[in-house]
Coordinates of C-alpha atoms in Angstrom, one line a residue:
M2 CA 25.3 32.6 -10.6
K3 CA 26.9 29.4 -10.7
Q4 CA 26.1 27.1 -13.4
R5 CA 24.1 24.1 -12.6
I6 CA 25.3 20.8 -14.1
Y7 CA 24.0 17.3 -13.6
I8 CA 26.7 14.6 -13.8
D9 CA 25.7 11.1 -14.9
T10 CA 27.4 8.2 -13.8
S11 CA 29.7 7.8 -16.6
V12 CA 31.5 11.1 -15.4
I13 CA 32.2 9.4 -12.0
G14 CA 33.5 6.2 -13.5
G15 CA 35.6 8.3 -15.8
Y16 CA 37.9 9.5 -13.0
Y17 CA 39.4 6.3 -12.7
D18 CA 39.0 5.3 -16.6
A19 CA 42.4 5.6 -18.4
E20 CA 40.8 7.0 -21.6
F21 CA 38.5 9.6 -19.6
E22 CA 40.5 10.4 -16.7
P23 CA 42.4 13.6 -17.6
A24 CA 39.5 15.5 -18.6
T25 CA 37.2 14.1 -15.7
K26 CA 39.8 15.1 -13.1
Q27 CA 40.1 18.6 -14.7
L28 CA 36.2 18.9 -14.4
F29 CA 36.4 17.7 -10.8
M30 CA 39.1 20.4 -10.2
R31 CA 36.5 23.0 -11.1
I32 CA 34.0 21.3 -9.3
E33 CA 36.4 21.1 -6.2
N34 CA 36.8 24.9 -6.8
K35 CA 32.9 25.5 -6.4
E36 CA 32.5 26.6 -9.9
F37 CA 29.3 24.8 -10.3
D38 CA 26.2 23.5 -8.4
V39 CA 26.4 19.9 -9.0
Y40 CA 23.3 17.6 -9.2
F41 CA 23.3 14.1 -8.6
S42 CA 20.3 11.7 -8.4
E43 CA 18.7 8.4 -7.0
I44 CA 19.7 6.8 -10.5
N45 CA 23.4 7.9 -10.1
E46 CA 23.1 5.8 -6.8
A47 CA 21.7 3.0 -8.1
E48 CA 24.3 2.6 -11.0
L49 CA 26.9 2.9 -8.3
I50 CA 25.9 0.3 -6.0
N51 CA 28.3 -2.3 -7.5
A52 CA 31.0 0.1 -8.4
P53 CA 34.3 -0.2 -6.6
Q54 CA 34.5 1.7 -3.3
Q55 CA 37.3 4.2 -5.1
V56 CA 34.6 5.0 -7.7
K57 CA 31.8 5.7 -5.2
A58 CA 34.1 7.9 -3.3
V59 CA 34.6 10.3 -6.3
K60 CA 31.1 11.6 -5.4
D61 CA 32.6 12.8 -2.3
L62 CA 34.9 15.2 -4.0
I63 CA 31.8 17.5 -4.7
P64 CA 31.8 20.2 -2.0
A65 CA 28.6 19.7 0.3
D66 CA 27.6 23.5 -0.3
C67 CA 27.7 22.6 -4.2
F68 CA 25.8 19.2 -3.9
H69 CA 22.3 19.1 -4.6
Y70 CA 20.3 15.7 -4.7
I71 CA 17.2 15.2 -7.1
E72 CA 14.9 12.3 -6.8
M73 CA 12.6 10.8 -9.3
T74 CA 9.2 12.1 -9.7
D75 CA 6.0 11.1 -11.5
E76 CA 7.0 14.1 -13.9
T77 CA 10.4 12.8 -14.6
K78 CA 9.3 9.2 -15.0
T79 CA 6.5 10.4 -17.5
L80 CA 9.3 12.4 -19.4
A81 CA 11.7 9.6 -19.6
L82 CA 8.8 7.3 -21.0
F83 CA 8.4 10.0 -23.9
Y84 CA 12.0 9.7 -24.6
I85 CA 11.7 6.0 -25.1
T86 CA 8.2 6.0 -26.5
E87 CA 9.3 8.4 -29.2
K88 CA 12.3 6.4 -30.0
A89 CA 14.9 8.6 -28.8
L90 CA 16.1 5.9 -26.5
G91 CA 15.5 2.2 -26.3
Q92 CA 13.8 0.3 -23.5
A93 CA 17.4 -0.9 -22.6
S94 CA 18.6 2.8 -22.1
R95 CA 16.1 3.6 -19.4
N96 CA 18.4 4.8 -17.0
D97 CA 19.8 7.1 -19.7
A98 CA 16.4 8.5 -20.1
Y99 CA 15.9 9.1 -16.5
H100 CA 19.2 11.1 -16.4
I101 CA 18.0 13.4 -19.3
A102 CA 14.6 13.7 -17.8
L103 CA 15.9 14.7 -14.5
A104 CA 18.0 17.3 -15.9
S105 CA 15.3 18.6 -18.2
A106 CA 12.3 18.5 -15.6
N107 CA 14.7 20.5 -13.1
R108 CA 15.9 22.9 -15.5
I109 CA 19.6 22.1 -15.0
D110 CA 21.9 24.0 -17.3
C111 CA 24.0 21.2 -18.7
L112 CA 24.0 17.5 -18.3
I113 CA 27.5 15.9 -18.6
S114 CA 28.1 12.5 -19.6
W115 CA 30.6 10.3 -21.3
N116 CA 28.0 8.2 -22.8
F117 CA 28.5 9.3 -26.7
R118 CA 26.3 6.3 -27.8
H119 CA 22.9 7.4 -26.1
I120 CA 23.2 10.9 -24.6
V121 CA 26.0 13.0 -25.8
N122 CA 24.9 12.3 -29.5
Y123 CA 24.1 15.1 -31.9
D124 CA 21.1 13.4 -33.4
K125 CA 19.9 12.1 -30.0
I126 CA 20.1 15.7 -28.5
R127 CA 18.0 17.2 -31.2
M128 CA 15.2 14.3 -30.5
F129 CA 15.6 14.9 -26.6
N130 CA 15.1 18.8 -27.4
A131 CA 12.2 18.3 -29.8
I132 CA 10.5 16.2 -27.2
N133 CA 11.1 18.8 -24.5
M134 CA 9.9 21.8 -26.5
R135 CA 6.7 19.9 -27.4
L136 CA 6.1 19.3 -23.8
G137 CA 6.9 22.5 -22.5
Y138 CA 10.3 21.8 -21.2
P139 CA 13.4 23.8 -21.8
L140 CA 16.1 22.7 -24.4
I141 CA 18.7 20.3 -22.5
D142 CA 22.5 21.4 -23.1
I143 CA 24.3 18.0 -23.0
R144 CA 28.1 18.0 -23.1
S145 CA 31.0 15.7 -22.4
P146 CA 33.6 16.9 -19.9
L147 CA 36.1 17.5 -22.8
E148 CA 34.1 20.7 -23.2
F149 CA 35.0 21.8 -19.8
L150 CA 38.4 22.1 -20.1
K151 CA 39.9 25.3 -19.5
T152 CA 42.8 26.3 -21.7

């Protein structure tokens, strides 16, 4: 069974970012080889609205039979609000809370992000998981594309 991954918008943008490009492209090689089921959401779509066309097109590299689109529900909105009210994230990071809630509520194996300040952050991950456990959700594994490099 393939690992189920949720990629946030920073991973899409990382494809053409000098600092993140090498690891992001290696992750996408694995995605194109159909090693993962990839989950994408309406939050990603909203964040990509003003992105350059070449960045928007990165999503098209995900093979259709591995691509899964998930939508916000009342459940995911409520979970995201808990991340904010419990101070794991601030109001300004609402979309980050949505990404984490979408991955958690849909029991995705791993959320992948380049956002080290609000998402791929040891202290934050502990807080997300404490909230998830208290509310009956599984632990969420959060990693950067660097951890998906094959040597």
